[in-house]
Tab-separated table of C-alpha atoms in Angstrom:
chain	number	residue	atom	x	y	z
S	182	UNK	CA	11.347	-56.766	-6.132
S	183	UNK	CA	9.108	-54.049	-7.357
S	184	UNK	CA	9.988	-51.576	-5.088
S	185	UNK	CA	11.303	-49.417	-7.783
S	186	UNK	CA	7.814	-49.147	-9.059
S	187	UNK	CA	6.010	-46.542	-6.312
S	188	UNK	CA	9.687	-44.464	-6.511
S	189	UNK	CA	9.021	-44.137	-10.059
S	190	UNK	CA	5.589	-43.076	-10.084
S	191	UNK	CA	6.653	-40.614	-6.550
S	192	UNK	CA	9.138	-39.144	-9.106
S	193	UNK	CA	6.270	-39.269	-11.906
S	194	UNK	CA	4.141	-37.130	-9.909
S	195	UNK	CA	7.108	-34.620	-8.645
S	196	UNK	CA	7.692	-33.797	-12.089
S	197	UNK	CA	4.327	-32.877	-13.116
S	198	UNK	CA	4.136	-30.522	-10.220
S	199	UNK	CA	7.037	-28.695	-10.357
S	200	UNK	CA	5.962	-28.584	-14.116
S	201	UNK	CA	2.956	-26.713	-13.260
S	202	UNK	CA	4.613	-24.394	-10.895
S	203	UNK	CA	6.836	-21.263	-12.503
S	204	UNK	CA	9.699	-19.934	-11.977
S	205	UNK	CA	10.091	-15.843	-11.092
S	206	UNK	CA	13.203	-13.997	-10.378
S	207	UNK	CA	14.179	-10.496	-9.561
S	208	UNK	CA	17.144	-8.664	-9.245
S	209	UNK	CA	17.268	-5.244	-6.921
S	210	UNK	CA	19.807	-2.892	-5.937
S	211	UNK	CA	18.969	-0.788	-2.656
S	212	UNK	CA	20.042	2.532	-2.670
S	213	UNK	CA	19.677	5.615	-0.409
S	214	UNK	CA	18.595	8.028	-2.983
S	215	UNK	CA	17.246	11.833	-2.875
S	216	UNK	CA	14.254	10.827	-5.414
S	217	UNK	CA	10.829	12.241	-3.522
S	218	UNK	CA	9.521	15.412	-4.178
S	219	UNK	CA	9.973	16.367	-0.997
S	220	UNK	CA	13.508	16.465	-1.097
S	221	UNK	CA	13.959	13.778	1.429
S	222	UNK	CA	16.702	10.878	0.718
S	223	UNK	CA	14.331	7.823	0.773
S	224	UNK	CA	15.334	4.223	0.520
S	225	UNK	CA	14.642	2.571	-3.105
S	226	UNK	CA	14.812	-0.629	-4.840
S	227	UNK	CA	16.096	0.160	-8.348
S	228	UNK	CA	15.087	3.458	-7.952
S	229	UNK	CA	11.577	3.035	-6.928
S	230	UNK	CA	9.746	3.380	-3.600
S	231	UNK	CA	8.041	1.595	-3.011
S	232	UNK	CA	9.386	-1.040	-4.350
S	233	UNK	CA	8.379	-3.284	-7.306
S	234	UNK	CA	5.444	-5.104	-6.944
S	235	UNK	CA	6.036	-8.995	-7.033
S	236	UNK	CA	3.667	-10.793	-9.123
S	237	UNK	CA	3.512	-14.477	-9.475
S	238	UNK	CA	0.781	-17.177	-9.784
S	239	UNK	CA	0.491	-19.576	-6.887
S	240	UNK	CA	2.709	-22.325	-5.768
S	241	UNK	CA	5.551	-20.350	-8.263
S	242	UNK	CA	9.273	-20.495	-6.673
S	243	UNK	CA	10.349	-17.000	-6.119
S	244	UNK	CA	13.861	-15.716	-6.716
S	245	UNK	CA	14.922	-12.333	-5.529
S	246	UNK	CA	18.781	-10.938	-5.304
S	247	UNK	CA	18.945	-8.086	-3.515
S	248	UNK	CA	22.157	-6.566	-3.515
S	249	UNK	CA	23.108	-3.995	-0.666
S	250	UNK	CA	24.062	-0.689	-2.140
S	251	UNK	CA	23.873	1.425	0.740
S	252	UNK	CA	26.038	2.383	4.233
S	253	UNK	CA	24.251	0.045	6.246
S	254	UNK	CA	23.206	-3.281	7.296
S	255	UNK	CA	19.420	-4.513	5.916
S	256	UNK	CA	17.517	-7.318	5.524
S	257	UNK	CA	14.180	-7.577	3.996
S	258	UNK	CA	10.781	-9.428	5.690
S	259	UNK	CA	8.281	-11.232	3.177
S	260	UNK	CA	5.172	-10.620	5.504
S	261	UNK	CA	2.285	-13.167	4.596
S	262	UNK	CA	4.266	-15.843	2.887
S	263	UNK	CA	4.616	-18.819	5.416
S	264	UNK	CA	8.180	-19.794	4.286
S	265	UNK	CA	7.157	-23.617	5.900
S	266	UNK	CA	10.556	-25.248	5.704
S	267	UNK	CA	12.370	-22.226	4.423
S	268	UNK	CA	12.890	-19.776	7.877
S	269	UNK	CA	16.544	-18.847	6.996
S	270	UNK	CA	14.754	-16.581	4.056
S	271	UNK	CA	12.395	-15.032	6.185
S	272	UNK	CA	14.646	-12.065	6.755
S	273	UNK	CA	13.560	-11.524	10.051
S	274	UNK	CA	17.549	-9.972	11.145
S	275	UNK	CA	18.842	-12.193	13.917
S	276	UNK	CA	16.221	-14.458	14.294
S	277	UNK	CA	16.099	-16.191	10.746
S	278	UNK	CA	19.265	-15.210	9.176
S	279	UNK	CA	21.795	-12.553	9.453
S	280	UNK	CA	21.684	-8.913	7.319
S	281	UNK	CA	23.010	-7.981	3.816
S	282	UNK	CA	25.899	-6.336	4.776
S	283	UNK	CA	26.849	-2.951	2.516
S	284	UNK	CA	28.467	-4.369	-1.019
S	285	UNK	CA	27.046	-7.971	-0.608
S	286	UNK	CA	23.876	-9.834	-2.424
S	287	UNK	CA	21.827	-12.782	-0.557
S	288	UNK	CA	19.638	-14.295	-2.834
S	289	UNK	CA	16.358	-15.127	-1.157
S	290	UNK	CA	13.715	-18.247	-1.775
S	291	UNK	CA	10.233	-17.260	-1.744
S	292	UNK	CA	7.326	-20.351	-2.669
S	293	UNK	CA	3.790	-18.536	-3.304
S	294	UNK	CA	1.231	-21.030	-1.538
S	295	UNK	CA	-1.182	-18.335	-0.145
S	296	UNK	CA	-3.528	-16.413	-2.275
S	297	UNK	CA	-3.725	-12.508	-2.415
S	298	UNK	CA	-1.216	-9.827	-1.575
S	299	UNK	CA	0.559	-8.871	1.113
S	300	UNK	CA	3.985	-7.158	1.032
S	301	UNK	CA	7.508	-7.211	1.883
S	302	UNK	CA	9.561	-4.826	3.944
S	303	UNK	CA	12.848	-4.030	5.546
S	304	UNK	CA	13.022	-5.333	8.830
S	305	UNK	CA	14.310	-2.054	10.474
S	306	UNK	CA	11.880	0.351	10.857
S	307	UNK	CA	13.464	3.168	10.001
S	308	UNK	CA	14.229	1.662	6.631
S	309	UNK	CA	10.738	0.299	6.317
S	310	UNK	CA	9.616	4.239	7.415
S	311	UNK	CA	11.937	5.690	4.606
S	312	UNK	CA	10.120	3.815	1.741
S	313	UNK	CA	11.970	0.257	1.914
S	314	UNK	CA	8.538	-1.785	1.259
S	315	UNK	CA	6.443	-2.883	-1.499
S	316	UNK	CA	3.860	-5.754	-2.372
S	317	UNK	CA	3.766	-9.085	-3.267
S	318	UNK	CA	0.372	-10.095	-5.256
S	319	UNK	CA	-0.178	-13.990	-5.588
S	320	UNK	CA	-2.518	-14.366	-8.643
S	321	UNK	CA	-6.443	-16.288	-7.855
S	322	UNK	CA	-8.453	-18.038	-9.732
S	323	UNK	CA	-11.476	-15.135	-10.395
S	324	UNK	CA	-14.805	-15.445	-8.309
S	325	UNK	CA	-16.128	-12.336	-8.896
S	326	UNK	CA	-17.359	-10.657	-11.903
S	327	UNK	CA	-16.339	-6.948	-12.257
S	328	UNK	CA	-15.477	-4.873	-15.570
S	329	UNK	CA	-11.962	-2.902	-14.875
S	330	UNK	CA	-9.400	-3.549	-12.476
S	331	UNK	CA	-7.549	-0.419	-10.389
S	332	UNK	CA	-4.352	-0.680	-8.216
S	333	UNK	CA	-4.299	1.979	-5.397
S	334	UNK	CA	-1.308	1.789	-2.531
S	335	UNK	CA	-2.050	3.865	0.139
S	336	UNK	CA	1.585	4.574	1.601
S	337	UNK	CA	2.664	7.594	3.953
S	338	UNK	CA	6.292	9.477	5.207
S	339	UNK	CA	8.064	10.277	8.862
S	340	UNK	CA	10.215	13.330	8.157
S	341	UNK	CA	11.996	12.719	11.606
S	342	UNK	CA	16.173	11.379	12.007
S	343	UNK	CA	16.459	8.307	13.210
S	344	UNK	CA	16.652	8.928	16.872
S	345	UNK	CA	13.313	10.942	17.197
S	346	UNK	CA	9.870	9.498	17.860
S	347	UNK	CA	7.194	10.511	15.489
S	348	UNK	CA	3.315	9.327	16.748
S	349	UNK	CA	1.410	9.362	13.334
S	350	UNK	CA	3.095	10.087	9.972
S	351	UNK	CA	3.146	13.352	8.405
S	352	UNK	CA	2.263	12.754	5.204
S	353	UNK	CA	-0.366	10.455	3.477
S	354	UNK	CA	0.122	9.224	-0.454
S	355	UNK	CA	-2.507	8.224	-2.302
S	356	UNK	CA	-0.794	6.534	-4.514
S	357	UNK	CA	2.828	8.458	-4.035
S	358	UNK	CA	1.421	11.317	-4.413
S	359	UNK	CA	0.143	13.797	-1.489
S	360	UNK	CA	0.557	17.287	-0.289
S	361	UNK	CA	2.391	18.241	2.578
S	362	UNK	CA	0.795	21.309	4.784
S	363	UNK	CA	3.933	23.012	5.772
S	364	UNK	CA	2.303	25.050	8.245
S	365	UNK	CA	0.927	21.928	9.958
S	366	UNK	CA	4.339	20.728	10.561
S	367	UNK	CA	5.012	19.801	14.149
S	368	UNK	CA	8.029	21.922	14.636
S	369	UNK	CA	10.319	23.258	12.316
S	370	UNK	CA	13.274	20.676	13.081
S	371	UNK	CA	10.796	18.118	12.111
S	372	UNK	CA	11.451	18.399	8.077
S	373	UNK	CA	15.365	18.391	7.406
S	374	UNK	CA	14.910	20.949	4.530
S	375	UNK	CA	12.869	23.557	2.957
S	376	UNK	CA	9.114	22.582	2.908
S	377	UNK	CA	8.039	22.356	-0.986
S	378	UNK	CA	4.095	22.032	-1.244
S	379	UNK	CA	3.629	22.969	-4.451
S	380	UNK	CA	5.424	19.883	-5.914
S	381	UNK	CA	2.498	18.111	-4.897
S	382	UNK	CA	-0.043	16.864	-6.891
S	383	UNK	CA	-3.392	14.433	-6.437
S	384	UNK	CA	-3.564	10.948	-7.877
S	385	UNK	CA	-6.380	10.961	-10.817
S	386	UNK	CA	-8.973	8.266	-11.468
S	387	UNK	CA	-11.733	8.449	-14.113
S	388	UNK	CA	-14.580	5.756	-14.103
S	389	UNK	CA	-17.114	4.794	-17.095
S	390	UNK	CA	-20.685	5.323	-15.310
S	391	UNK	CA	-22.259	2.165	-14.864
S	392	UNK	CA	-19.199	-0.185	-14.771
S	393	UNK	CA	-17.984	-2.035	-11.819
S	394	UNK	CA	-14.293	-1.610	-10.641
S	395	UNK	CA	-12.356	-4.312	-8.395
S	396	UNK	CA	-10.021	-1.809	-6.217
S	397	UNK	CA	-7.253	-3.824	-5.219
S	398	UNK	CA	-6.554	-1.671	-1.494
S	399	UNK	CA	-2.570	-2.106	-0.337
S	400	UNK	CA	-1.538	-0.363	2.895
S	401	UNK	CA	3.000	0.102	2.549
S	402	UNK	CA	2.161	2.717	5.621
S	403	UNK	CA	5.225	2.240	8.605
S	404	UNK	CA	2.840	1.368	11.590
S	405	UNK	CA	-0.004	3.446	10.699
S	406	UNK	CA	-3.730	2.782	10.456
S	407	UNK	CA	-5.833	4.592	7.537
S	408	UNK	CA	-9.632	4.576	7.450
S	409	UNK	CA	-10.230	4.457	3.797
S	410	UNK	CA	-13.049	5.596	1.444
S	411	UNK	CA	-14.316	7.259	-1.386
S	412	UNK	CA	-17.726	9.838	-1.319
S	413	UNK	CA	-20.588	8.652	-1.912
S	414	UNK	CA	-19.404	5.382	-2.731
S	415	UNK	CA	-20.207	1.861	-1.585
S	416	UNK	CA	-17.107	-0.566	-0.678
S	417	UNK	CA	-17.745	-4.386	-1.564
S	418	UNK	CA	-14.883	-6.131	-0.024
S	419	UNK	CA	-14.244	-9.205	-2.094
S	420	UNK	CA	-10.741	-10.002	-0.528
S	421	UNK	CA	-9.225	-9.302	2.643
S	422	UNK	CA	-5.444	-10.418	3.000
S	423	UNK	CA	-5.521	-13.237	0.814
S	424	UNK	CA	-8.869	-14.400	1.800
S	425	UNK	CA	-12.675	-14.611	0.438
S	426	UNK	CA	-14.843	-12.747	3.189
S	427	UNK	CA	-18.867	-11.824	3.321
S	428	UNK	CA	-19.358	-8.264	1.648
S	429	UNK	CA	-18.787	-5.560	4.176
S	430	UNK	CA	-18.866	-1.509	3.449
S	431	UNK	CA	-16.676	0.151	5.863
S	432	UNK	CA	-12.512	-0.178	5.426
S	433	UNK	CA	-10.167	0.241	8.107
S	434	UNK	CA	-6.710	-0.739	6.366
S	435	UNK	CA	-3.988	-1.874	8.888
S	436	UNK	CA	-0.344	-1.607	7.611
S	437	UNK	CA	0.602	-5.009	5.703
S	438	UNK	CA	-2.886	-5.597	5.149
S	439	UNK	CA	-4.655	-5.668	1.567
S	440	UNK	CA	-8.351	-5.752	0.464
S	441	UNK	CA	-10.546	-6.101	-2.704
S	442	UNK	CA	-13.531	-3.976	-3.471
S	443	UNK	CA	-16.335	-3.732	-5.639
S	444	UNK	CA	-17.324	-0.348	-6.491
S	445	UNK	CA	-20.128	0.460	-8.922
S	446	UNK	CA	-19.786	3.869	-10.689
S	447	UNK	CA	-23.686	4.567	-9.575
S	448	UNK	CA	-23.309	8.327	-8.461
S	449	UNK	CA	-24.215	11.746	-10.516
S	450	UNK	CA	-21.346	11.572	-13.524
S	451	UNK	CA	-21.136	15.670	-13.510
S	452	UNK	CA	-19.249	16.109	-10.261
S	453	UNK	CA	-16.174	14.643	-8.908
S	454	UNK	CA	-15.448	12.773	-5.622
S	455	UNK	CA	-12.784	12.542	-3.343
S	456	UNK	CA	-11.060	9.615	-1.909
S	457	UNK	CA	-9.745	9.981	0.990
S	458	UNK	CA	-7.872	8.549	3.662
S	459	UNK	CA	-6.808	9.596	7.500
S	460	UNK	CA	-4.702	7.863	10.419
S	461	UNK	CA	-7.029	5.745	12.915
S	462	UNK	CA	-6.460	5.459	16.325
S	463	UNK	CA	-3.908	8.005	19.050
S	464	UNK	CA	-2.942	11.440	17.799
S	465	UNK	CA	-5.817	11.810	15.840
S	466	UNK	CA	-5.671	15.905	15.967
S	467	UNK	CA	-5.773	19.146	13.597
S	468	UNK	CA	-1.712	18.225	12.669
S	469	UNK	CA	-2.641	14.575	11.623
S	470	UNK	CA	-2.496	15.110	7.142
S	471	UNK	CA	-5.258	13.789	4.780
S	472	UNK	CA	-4.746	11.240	2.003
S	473	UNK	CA	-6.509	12.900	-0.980
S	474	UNK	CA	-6.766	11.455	-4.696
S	475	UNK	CA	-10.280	12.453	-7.198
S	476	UNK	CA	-12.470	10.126	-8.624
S	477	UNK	CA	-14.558	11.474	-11.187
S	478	UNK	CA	-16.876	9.924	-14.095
S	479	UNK	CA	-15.053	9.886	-18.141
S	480	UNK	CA	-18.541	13.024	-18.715
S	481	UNK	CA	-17.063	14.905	-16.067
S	482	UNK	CA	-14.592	17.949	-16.297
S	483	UNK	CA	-11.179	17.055	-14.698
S	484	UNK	CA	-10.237	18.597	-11.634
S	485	UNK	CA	-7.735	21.317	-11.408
S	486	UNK	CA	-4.703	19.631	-9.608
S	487	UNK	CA	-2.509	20.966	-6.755
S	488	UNK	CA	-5.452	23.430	-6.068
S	489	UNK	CA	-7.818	22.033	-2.458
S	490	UNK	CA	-10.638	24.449	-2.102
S	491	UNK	CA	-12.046	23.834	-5.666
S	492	UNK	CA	-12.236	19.921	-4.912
S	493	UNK	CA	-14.275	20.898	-2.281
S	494	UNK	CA	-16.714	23.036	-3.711
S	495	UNK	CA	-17.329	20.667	-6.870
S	496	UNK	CA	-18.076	18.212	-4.178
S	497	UNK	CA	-21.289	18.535	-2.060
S	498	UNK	CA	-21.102	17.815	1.388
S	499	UNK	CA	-17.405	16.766	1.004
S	500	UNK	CA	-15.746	14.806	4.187
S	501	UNK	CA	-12.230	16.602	4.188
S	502	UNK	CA	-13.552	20.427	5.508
S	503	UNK	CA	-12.032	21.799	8.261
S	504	UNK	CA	-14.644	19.933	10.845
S	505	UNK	CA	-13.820	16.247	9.445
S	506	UNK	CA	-10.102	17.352	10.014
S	507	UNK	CA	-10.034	19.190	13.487
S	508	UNK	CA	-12.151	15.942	15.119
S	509	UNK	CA	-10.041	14.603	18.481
S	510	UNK	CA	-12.034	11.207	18.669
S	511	UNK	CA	-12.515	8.212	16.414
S	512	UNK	CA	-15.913	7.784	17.700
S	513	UNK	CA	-17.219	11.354	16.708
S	514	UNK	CA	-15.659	11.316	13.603
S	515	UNK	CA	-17.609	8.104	12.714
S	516	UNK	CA	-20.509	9.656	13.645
S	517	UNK	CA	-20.035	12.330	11.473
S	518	UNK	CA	-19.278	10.017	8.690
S	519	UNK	CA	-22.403	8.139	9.080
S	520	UNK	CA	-24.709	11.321	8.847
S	521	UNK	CA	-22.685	12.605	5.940
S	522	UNK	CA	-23.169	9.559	4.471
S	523	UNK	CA	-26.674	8.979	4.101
S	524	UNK	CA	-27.459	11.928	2.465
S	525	UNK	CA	-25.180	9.904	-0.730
């Protein structure tokens, strides 16, 4: 007889939930486009690569066309959300669903229940390789207390065809921007045109002395991992892939994988400081490339841009000489970093 009384209030209580969570969409076109400075034709999503970040709060429902503008098959992976009751939009190609064929749109379902970021990416490689990836931030509720917020996507670039095998990527972005040594190139079929280096230029960041800064760390590398850091800095990690962990100071950053740090602008404000990153792990040698970008302090002169060697001299004891770079082992080169250092 009064059955109809816990439907109502089971319909009561749907309501106010779905009231509370939002409702995101996003429309993309992928193209194959000749858009990097490095006149390679990368893979972008409305003319970006990476792609757009997705932003959304938690528990939001997640629209995203993507319409298939290209030659060939893709499908697109949405690494770190759990898609419980949802596989067919994983986008895992012929395990979840099939691909977006060339001219057609899928509309894909995405529900934000896990805090942090994490990203998305094409699930072939060599789309993933040629810049088809980007990151998905889920919004949390603050726990730590910091004073300015900075973004930096470490990404990187294979200059190889598609049925060649390159170990370690040949060129690190810091973020999208890099320089490529041309004379460090493996061989000269490796790069599939000219080699440009001076259309390379270092990422910029100037910090307020005193003042804490929450990095928010993304790695969009293809398989690569990059051992992350900035002189004479400390590294607080706040966040690591979407959850709270103890403070740490050392960052390895895996690809797919995403960290927040606390960094206090506590060194000497009259020099600048590099932040660098390198590839972890097999191939480690003299051809592997730096990640550079410059942090310096708003008292500080800016650095002259697409120029190495004065970097280095304005900073002391400076980890990217030509001994950091020519080390053959992990191990040593951690070594080395931990003498270097101490003397910050």
């Amino acid at each position: 007889m009064y059955l109809w009384r816990p439907l109502l209030w089971l319909l009561f209580i749907t309501t106010i939930e779905s009231a509370k969570a939002g409702r995101r969409f996003y429309n993309w076109e992928v193209r194959r486009e000749l858009r990097s400075r490095d006149h390679y034709k990368i893979v972008t999503i409305n003319g970006k690569s990476p792609g757009p970040t997705i932003q959304v709060n938690l528990a939001d429902h997640v629209f995203v066309k993507v319409t298939n503008r290209m030659g060939e098959i893709v499908s697109i992976h949405w690494d770190g959300v759990r898609q419980i009751e949802s596989l067919g939009f994983d986008g895992i190609e012929g395990v979840a669903r099939g691909p977006i064929r060339p001219g057609k749109a899928f509309i894909y379902h995405l529900i934000a229940d896990r805090l942090g970021k994490s990203q998305y990416y094409s699930s072939y490689i060599k789309q993933k390789n040629d810049g088809l990836r980007g990151l998905i931030e889920i919004l949390p509720a603050e726990t730590v207390t910091y004073d300015y917020d900075m973004s930096i996507v470490l990404d990187d670039r294979y200059y190889r065809s598609n049925y060649s095998f390159a170990a370690d990527s040949e060129l690190l972005l810091i973020p999208r921007k890099g320089k490529l040594d041309c004379a460090e190139l493996t061989t000269p079929s490796s790069h599939p045109t000219a080699c440009y280096p001076n259309n390379f230029e270092y990422s910029h960041w100037k910090v307020v002395p005193g003042k804490t800064y929450r990095l928010k760390i993304s790695s969009l590398t293809a398989k690569s991992t990059l051992c992350f850091q900035i002189e004479c800095h400390n590294l607080t990690v706040v966040e690591a892939y979407g959850h709270y962990v103890e403070p740490v100071q050392n960052l390895l950053v895996d690809s797919g994988r995403t960290y927040s740090v606390l960094v206090k602008a506590n060194q000497n404000p009259l020099r600048n400081y590099l932040i660098m990153t390198n590839i972890v792990g097999q191939n480690n040698t003299a051809t592997s490339p730096l990640g550079l970008a410059v942090l310096s302090y708003s008292s500080s002169a800016g650095p002259i841009r697409n120029h190495v060697t004065p970097q280095l001299v304005q900073s002391v004891g400076s980890k990217a000489g030509p001994a950091y770079h020519m080390m053959l082992a992990f191990l040593l080169m951690l070594a080395w970093l931990i003498r270097r250092l101490s003397k910050c």
